[in-house]
Tab-separated table of C-alpha atoms in Angstrom:
chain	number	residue	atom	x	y	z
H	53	UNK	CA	55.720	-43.288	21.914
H	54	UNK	CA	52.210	-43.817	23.093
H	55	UNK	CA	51.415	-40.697	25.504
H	56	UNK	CA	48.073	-40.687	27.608
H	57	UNK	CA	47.081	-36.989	28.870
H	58	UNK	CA	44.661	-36.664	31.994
H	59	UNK	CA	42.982	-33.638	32.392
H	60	UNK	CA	40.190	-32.120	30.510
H	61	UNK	CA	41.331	-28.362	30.582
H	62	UNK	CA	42.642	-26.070	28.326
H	63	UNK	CA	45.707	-26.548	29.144
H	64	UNK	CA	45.506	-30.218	28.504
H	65	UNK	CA	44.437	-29.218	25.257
H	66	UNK	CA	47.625	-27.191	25.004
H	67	UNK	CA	49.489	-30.157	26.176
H	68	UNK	CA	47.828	-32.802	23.380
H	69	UNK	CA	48.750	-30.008	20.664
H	70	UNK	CA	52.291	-29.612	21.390
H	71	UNK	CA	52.539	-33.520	21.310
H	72	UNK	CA	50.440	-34.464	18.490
H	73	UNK	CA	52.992	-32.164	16.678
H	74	UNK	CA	56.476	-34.145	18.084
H	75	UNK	CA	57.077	-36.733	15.556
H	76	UNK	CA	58.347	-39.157	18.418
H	77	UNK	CA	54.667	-39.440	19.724
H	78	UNK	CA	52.929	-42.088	17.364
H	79	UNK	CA	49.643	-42.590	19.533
H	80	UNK	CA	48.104	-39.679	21.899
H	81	UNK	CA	45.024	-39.973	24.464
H	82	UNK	CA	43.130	-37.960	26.515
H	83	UNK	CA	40.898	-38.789	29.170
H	84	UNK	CA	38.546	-37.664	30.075
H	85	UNK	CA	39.453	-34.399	27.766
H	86	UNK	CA	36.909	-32.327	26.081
H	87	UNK	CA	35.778	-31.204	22.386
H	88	UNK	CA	39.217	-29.725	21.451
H	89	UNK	CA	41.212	-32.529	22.841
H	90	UNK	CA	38.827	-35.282	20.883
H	91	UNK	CA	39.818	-33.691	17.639
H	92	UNK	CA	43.540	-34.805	18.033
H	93	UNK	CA	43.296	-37.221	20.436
H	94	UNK	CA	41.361	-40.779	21.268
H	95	UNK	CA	38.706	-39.750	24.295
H	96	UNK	CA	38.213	-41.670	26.870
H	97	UNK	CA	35.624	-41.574	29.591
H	98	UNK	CA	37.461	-41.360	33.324
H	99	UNK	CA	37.445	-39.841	36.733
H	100	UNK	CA	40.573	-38.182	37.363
H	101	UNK	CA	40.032	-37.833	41.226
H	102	UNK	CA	40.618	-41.980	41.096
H	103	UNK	CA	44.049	-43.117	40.383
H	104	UNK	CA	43.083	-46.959	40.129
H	105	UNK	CA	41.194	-45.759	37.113
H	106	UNK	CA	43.630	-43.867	35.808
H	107	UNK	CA	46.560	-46.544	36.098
H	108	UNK	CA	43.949	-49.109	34.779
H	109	UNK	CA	42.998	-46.613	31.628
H	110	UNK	CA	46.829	-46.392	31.243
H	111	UNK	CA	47.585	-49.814	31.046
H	112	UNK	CA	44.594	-51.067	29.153
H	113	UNK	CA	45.762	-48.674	26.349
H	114	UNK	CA	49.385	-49.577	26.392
H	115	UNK	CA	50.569	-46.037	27.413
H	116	UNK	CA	54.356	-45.600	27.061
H	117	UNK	CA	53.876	-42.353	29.127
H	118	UNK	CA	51.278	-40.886	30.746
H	119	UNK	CA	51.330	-36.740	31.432
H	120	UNK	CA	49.038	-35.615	34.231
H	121	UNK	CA	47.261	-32.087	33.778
H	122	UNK	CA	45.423	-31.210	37.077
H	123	UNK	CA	46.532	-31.194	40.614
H	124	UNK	CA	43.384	-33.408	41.613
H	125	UNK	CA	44.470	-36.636	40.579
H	126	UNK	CA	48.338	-35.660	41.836
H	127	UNK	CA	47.294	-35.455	44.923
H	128	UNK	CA	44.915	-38.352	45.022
H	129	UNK	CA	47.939	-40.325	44.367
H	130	UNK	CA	47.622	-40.821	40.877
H	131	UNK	CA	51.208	-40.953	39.715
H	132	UNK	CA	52.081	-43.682	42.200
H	133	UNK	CA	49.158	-45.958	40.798
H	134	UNK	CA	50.366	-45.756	36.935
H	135	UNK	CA	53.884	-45.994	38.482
H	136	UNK	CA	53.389	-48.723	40.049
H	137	UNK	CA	51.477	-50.567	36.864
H	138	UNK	CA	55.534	-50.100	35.788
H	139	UNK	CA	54.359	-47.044	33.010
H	140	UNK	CA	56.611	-43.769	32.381
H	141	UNK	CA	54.339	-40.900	34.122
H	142	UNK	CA	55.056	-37.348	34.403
H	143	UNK	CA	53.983	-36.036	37.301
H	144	UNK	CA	54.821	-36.136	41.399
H	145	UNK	CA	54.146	-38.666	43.655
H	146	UNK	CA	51.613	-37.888	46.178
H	147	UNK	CA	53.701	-36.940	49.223
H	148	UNK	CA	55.454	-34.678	46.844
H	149	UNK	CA	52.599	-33.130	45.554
H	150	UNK	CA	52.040	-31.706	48.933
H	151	UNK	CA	53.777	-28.985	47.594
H	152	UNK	CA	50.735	-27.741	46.294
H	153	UNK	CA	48.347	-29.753	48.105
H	154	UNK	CA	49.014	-27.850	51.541
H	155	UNK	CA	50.048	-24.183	51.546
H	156	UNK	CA	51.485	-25.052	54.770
H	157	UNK	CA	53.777	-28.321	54.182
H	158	UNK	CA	55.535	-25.675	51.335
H	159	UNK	CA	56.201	-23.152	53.543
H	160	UNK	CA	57.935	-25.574	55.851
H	161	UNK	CA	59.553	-27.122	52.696
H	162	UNK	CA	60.775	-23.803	51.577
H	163	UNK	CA	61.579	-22.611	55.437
H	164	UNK	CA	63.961	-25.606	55.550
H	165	UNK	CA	65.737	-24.886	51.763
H	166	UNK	CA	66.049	-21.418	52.506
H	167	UNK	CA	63.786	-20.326	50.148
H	168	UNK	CA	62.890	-16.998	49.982
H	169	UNK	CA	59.155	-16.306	50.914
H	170	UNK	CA	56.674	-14.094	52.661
H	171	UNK	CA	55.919	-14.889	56.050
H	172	UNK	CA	52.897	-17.157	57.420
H	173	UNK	CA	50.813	-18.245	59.834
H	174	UNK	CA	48.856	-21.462	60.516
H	175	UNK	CA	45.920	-21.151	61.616
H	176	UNK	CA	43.796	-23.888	63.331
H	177	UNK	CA	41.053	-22.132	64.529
H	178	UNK	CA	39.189	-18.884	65.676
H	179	UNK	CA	41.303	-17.435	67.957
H	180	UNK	CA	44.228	-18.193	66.353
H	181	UNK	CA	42.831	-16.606	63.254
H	182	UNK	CA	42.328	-12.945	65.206
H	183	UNK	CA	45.708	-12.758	66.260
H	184	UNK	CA	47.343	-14.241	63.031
H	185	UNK	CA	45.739	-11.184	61.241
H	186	UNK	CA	46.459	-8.749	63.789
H	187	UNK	CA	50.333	-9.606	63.808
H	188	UNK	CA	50.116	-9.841	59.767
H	189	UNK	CA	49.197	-6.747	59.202
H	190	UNK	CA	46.857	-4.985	56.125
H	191	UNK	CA	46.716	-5.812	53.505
H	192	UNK	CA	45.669	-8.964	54.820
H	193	UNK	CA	46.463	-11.868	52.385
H	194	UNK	CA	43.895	-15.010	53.869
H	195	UNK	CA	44.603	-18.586	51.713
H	196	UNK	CA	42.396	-21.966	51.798
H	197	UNK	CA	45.596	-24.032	52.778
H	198	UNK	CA	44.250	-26.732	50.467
H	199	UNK	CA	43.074	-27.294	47.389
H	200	UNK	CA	41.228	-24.306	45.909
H	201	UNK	CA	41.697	-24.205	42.012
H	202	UNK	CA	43.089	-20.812	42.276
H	203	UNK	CA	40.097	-19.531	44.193
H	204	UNK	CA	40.965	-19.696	47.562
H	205	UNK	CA	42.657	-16.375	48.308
H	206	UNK	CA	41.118	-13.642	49.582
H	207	UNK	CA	43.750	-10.231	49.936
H	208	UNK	CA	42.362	-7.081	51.083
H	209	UNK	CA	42.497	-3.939	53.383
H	210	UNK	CA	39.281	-4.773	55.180
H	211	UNK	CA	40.203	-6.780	58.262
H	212	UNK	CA	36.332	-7.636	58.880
H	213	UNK	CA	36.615	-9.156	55.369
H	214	UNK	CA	39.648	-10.908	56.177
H	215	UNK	CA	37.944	-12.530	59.049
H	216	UNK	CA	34.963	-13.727	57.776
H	217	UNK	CA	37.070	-15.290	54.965
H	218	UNK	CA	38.811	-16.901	57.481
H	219	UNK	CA	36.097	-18.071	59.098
H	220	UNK	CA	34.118	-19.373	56.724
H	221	UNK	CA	36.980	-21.473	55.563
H	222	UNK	CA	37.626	-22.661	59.336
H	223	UNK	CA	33.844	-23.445	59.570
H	224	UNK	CA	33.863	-25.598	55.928
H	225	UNK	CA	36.677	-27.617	58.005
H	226	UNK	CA	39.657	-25.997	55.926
H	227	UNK	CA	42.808	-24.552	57.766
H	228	UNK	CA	43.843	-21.852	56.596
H	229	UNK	CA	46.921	-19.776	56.271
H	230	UNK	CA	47.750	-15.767	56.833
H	231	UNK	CA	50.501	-14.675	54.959
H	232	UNK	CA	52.830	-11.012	54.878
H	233	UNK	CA	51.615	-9.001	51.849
H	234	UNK	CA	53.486	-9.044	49.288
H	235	UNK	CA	54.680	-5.904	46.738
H	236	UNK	CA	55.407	-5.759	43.268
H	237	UNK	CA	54.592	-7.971	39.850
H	238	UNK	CA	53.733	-11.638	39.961
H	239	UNK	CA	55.488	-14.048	37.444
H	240	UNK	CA	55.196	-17.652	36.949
H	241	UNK	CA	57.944	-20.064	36.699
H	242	UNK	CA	57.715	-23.521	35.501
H	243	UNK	CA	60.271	-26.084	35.981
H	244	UNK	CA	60.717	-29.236	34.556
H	245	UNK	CA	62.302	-31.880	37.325
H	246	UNK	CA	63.434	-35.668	37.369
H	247	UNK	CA	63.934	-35.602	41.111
H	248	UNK	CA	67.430	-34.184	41.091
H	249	UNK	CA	67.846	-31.985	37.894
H	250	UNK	CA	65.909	-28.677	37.531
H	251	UNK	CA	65.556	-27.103	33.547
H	252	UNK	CA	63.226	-24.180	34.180
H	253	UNK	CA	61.061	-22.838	30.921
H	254	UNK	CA	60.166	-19.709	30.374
H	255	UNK	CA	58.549	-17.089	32.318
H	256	UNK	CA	54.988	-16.155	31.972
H	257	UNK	CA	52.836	-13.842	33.274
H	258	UNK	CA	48.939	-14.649	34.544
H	259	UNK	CA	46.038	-12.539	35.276
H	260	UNK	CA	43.895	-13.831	38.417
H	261	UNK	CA	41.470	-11.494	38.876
H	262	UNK	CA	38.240	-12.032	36.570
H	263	UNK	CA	37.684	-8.391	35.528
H	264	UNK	CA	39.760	-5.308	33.771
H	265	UNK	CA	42.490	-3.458	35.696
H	266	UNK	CA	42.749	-6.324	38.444
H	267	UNK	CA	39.445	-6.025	40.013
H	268	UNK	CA	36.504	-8.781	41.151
H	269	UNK	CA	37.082	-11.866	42.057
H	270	UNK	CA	39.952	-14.026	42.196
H	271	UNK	CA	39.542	-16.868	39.315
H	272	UNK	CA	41.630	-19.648	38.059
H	273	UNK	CA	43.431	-17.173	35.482
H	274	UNK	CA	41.748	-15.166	32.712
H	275	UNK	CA	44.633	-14.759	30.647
H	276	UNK	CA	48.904	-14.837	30.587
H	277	UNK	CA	51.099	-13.975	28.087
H	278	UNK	CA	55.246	-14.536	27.724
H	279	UNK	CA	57.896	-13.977	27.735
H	280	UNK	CA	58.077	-10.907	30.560
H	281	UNK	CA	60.257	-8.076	28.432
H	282	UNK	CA	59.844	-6.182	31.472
H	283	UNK	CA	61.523	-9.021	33.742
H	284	UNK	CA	65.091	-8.112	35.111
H	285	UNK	CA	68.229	-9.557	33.446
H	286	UNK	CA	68.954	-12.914	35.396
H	287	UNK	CA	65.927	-13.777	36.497
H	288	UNK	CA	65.414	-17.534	35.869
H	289	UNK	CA	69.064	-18.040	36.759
H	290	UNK	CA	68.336	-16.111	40.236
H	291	UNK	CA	65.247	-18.024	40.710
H	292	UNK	CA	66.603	-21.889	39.773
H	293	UNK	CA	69.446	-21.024	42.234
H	294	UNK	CA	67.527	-19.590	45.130
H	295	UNK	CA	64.576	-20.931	44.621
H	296	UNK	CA	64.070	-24.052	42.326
H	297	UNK	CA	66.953	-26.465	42.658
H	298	UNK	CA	67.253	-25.942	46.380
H	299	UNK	CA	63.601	-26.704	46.747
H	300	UNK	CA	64.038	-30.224	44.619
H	301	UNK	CA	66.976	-31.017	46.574
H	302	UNK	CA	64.948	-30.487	49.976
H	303	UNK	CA	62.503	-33.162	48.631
H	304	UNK	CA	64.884	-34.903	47.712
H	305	UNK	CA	66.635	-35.089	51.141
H	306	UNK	CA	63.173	-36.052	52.874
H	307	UNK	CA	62.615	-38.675	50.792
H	308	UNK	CA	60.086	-37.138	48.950
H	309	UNK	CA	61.794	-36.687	45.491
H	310	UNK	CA	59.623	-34.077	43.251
H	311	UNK	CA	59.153	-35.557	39.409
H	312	UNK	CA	57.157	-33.674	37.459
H	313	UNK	CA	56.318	-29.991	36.788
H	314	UNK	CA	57.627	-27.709	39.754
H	315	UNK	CA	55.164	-24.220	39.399
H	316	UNK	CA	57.255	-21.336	41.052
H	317	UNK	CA	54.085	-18.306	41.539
H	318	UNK	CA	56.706	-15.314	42.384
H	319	UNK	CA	56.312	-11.922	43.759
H	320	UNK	CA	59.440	-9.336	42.647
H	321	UNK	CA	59.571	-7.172	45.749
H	322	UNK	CA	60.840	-4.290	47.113
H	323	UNK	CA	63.089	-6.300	49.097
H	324	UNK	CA	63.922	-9.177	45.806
H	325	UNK	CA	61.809	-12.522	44.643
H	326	UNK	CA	59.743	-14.346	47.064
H	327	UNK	CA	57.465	-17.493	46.513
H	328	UNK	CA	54.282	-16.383	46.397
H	329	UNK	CA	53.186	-20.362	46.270
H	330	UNK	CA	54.080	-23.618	44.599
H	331	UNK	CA	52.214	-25.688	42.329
H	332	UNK	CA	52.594	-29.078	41.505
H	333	UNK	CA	52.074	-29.404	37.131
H	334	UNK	CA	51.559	-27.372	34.895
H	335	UNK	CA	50.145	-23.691	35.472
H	336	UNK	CA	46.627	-23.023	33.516
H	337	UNK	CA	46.249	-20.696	31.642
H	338	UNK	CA	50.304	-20.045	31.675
H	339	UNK	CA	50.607	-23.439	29.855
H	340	UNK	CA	48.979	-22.049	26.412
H	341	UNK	CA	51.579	-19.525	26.113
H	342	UNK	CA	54.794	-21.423	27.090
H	343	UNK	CA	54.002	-23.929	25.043
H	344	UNK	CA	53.625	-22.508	21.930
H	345	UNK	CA	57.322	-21.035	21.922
H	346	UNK	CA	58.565	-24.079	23.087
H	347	UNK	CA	60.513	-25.258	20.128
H	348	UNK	CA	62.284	-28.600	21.550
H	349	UNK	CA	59.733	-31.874	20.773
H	350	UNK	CA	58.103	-32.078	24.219
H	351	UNK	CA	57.352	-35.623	24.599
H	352	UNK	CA	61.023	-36.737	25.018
H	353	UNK	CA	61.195	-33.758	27.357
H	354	UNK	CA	58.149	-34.967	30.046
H	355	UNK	CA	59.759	-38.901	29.162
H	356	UNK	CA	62.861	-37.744	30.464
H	357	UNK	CA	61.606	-36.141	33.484
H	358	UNK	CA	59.528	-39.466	34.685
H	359	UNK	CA	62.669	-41.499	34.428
H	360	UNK	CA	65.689	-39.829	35.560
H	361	UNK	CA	67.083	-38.627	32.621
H	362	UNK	CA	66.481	-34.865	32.131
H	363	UNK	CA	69.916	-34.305	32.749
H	364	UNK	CA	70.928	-35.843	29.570
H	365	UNK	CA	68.775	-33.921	27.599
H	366	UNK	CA	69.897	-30.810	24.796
H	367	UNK	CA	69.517	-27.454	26.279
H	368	UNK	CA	66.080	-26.557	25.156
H	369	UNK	CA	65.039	-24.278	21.837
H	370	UNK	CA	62.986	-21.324	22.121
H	371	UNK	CA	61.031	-19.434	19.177
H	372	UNK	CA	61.407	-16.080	18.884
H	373	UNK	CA	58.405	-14.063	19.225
H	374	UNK	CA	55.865	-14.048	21.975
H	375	UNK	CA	52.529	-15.419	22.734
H	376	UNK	CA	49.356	-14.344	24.536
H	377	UNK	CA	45.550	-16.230	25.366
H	378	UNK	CA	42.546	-14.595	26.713
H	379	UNK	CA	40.312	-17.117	28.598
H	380	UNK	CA	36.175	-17.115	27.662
H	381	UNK	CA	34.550	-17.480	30.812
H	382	UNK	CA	30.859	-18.773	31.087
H	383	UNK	CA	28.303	-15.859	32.390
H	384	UNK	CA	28.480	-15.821	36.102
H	385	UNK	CA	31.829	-17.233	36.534
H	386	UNK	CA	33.555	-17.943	38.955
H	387	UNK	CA	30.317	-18.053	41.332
H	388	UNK	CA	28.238	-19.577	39.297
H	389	UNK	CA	29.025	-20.070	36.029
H	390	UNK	CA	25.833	-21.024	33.659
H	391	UNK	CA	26.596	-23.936	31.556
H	392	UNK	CA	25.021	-25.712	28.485
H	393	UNK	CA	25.166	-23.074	26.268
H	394	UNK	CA	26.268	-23.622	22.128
H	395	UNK	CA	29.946	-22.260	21.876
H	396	UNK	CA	30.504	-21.353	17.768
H	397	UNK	CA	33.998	-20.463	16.399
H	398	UNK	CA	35.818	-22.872	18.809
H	399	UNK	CA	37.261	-24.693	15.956
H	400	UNK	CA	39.419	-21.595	14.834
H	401	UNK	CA	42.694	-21.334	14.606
H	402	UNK	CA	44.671	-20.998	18.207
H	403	UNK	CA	41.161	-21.790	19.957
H	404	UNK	CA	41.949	-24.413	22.720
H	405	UNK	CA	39.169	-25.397	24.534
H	406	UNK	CA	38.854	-25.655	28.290
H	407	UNK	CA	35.583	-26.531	29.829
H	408	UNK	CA	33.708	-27.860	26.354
H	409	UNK	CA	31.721	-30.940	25.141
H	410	UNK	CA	29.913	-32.110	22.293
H	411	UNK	CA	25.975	-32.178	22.744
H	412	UNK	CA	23.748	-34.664	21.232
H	413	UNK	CA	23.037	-32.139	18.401
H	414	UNK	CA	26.460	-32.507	17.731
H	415	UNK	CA	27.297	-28.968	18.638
H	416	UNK	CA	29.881	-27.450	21.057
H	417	UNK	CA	28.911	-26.011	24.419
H	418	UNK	CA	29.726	-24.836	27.506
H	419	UNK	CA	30.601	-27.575	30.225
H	420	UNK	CA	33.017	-25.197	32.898
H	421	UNK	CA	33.625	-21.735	34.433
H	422	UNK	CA	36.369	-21.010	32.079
H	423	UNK	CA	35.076	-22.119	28.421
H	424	UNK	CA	37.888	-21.496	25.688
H	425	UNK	CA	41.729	-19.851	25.450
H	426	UNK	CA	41.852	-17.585	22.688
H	427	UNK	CA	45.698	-17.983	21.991
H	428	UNK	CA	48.041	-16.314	19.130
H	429	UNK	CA	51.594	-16.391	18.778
H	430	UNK	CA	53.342	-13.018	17.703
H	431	UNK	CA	56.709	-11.277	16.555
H	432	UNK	CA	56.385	-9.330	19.812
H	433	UNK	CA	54.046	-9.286	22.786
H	434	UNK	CA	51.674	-6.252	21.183
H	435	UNK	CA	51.388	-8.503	17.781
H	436	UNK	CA	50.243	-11.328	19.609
H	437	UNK	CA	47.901	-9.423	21.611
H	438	UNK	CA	46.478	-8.241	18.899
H	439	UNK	CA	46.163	-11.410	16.418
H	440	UNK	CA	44.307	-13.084	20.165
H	441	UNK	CA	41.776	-10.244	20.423
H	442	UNK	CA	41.445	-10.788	16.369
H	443	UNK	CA	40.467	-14.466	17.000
H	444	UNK	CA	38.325	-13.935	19.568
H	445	UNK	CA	35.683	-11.428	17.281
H	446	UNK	CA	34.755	-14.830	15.825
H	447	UNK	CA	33.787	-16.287	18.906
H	448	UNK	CA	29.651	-16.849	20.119
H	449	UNK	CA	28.817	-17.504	23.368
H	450	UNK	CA	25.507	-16.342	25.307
H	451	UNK	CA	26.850	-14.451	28.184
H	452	UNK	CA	30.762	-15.084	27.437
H	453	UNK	CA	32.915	-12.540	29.817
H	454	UNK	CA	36.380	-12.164	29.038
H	455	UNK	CA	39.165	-9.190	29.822
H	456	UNK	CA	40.248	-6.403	27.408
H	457	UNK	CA	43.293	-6.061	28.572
H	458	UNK	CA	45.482	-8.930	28.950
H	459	UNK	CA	49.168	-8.450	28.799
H	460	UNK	CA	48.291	-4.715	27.858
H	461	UNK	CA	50.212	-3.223	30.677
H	462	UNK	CA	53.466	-4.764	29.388
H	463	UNK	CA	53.180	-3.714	26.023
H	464	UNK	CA	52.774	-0.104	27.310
H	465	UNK	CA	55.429	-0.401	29.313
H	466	UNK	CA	53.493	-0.006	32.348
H	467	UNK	CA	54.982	-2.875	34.646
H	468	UNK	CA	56.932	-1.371	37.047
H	469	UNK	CA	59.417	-3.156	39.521
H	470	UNK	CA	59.898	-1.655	43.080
């Protein structure tokens, strides 16, 4: 099988490394990918955010599959253009991707399943805005309802802070959307889908916020580890009956049929599991730690999903064990992350790169916000967590900023569930 990935991330990287080890895959791609991905996989120059391109790139190379990484080009429509060049592609068509391309259209989606969530409120302007948050309640949780890379959320007690949040998305022309607070730990949930059958993976937690103990800014993730031993007994069963498969069927009764990766973000309450939000592929950087333990060949896994036929596959095979990454971030991210600078010990072992390129003097250096995932794979969480923090001794970068305590709270048995 000839697989094309799209993306240049780390988990794309992830993605090319779990394929380039299924013997089924005789020919893997990755456009436009970066310095980790062009070790194990033919480059190619492309702009995601243009599905013509990406159908053309697919079709030019005589992809048997193509697996897209980013929510960009899913939302641009990208699937339906390689779909419609008659090529296998993992990945939701654009009305489906809706699910993550409008906070709003999945709360509807999820209002009409019966899907447990927190409450919302859309807000179209100003005035609306003031009374949404009044009525809401601190802690005030304020969301781009678009697109916002995992940036867009602002949740705080400071209802001046909420508002100009607000506002300042309102003004940049983005609606936005107030939602109930929610208590207790976040997991994610990924779930592979053909349209009608739902086989969820395992669960994974991420860490949003950019410094130790939870604090600064919200980023795209600066870590995640699984499994969850802290997780209650039941909990992916609970959550593909309440949450998952009623979700796919909902799309499926509009005529909107989800194919692809179905992202589950959950909150464990005080009151049981509520969908936090939904995202449309694969979960960065969640995917570097699923992935690892996944022991099932993947490619015949994400072929089986783009054409109707995940129902016929095995139940999948798990390692034992557990896996964590800490993300490098470039100096200043998420603001303003400074880029250009040499990266050295990216080529280690369990290194994936995420926003790297080659320079002219041949070297590796920065090219995004969130530079490398240090990842390790242990006999239990604390052995991974310690093998990743290992790795990452060997790693030089001018500025680099990562967190000291990824999945730390777990292994000290600090989680608690209300």
């Amino acid at each position: 099988m000839r697989v094309l990935v799209i993306g240049s991330g780390a988990r794309e990287h992830a993605l090319c490394v779990a394929l380039q080890s299924d013997p089924a895959v005789t020919a893997l791609a990755c456009g436009p990918g970066n310095a980790g991905t062009a070790v194990i996989a033919q480059p190619f120059v492309l702009d995601v955010g243009d599905p013509v391109a990406v159908a053309a790139l697919a079709t030019e190379w005589l992809a048997d599959l193509v697996v897209i990484g980013p929510e960009v080009p899913l939302v641009a429509g990208a699937a339906d253009a390689v779909r419609d060049a008659g090529i296998a592609c993992f990945g939701p068509s654009q009305q489906a991707a809706q699910l993550e391309g409008s906070k709003a259209f999945a709360k509807h989606v999820m209002t009409a399943a019966g899907v447990p969530t927190a409450g919302f409120w859309a807000v179209g302007g100003p005035a609306e805005l003031e009374t949404a948050l009044d009525e809401a309640g601190a802690p005030y949780v304020v969301k781009d309802d678009g697109l916002a890379a995992g940036k867009g959320v602002l949740v705080t007690t400071d209802r001046a802070a909420a508002l100009a949040h607000g506002r300042a998305l309102l003004d940049a022309g983005h609606p936005v959307l107030i939602e109930e607070f929610l208590d207790g730990p976040e997991v994610s949930l990924f779930a592979l889908s053909d349209g009608t059958t739902v086989v969820p993976l395992l669960p994974a937690q991420d860490h949003k916020r950019r410094d130790d103990g939870d604090e600064g800014p919200n980023t795209g993730g600066m870590g995640a580890y699984a499994p969850l031993p802290w997780a209650p007994e039941g909990l992916v069963e609970e959550v593909l009956a309440t949450v998952l498969q009623p979700t796919v069927d909902e799309m499926a009764r509009r005529g909107e049929p989800f194919s692809g990766l179905l992202y589950a973000g959950l909150a464990l309450t005080s009151s049981g599991v509520r969908v936090v939000e939904f995202n449309a592929r694969f979960g960065d950087p969640e995917t570097e730690v699923v992935l690892p333990l996944l022991e099932t060949p993947l490619a015949a896994l994400l072929h089986a999903a783009a054409t109707g036929t995940l129902a016929e596959q095995p139940p999948l095979r798990w390692r034992d064990g557990a896996a964590v990454t800490v993300v490098v971030a470039a100096s200043g991210y998420p603001q303003r992350p400074r880029l250009g600078d040499p990266v050295t010990g990216a080529d280690a072992e369990g290194v994936l790169h995420a926003g790297t390129v080659v320079g002219p003097d041949g070297l590796v250096h920065a090219a995004g916000g969130r530079v490398l995932a240090v990842t390790a794979v242990g006999a239990d969480l604390a052995d991974a967590r310690q093998t990743a923090y290992e790795r990452l001794a060997g790693i030089r970068l001018a500025g680099a900023h990562w967190r000291t305590d990824i999945a730390l709270a777990a292994v000290e048995g600090r989680i608690i569930l209300p």
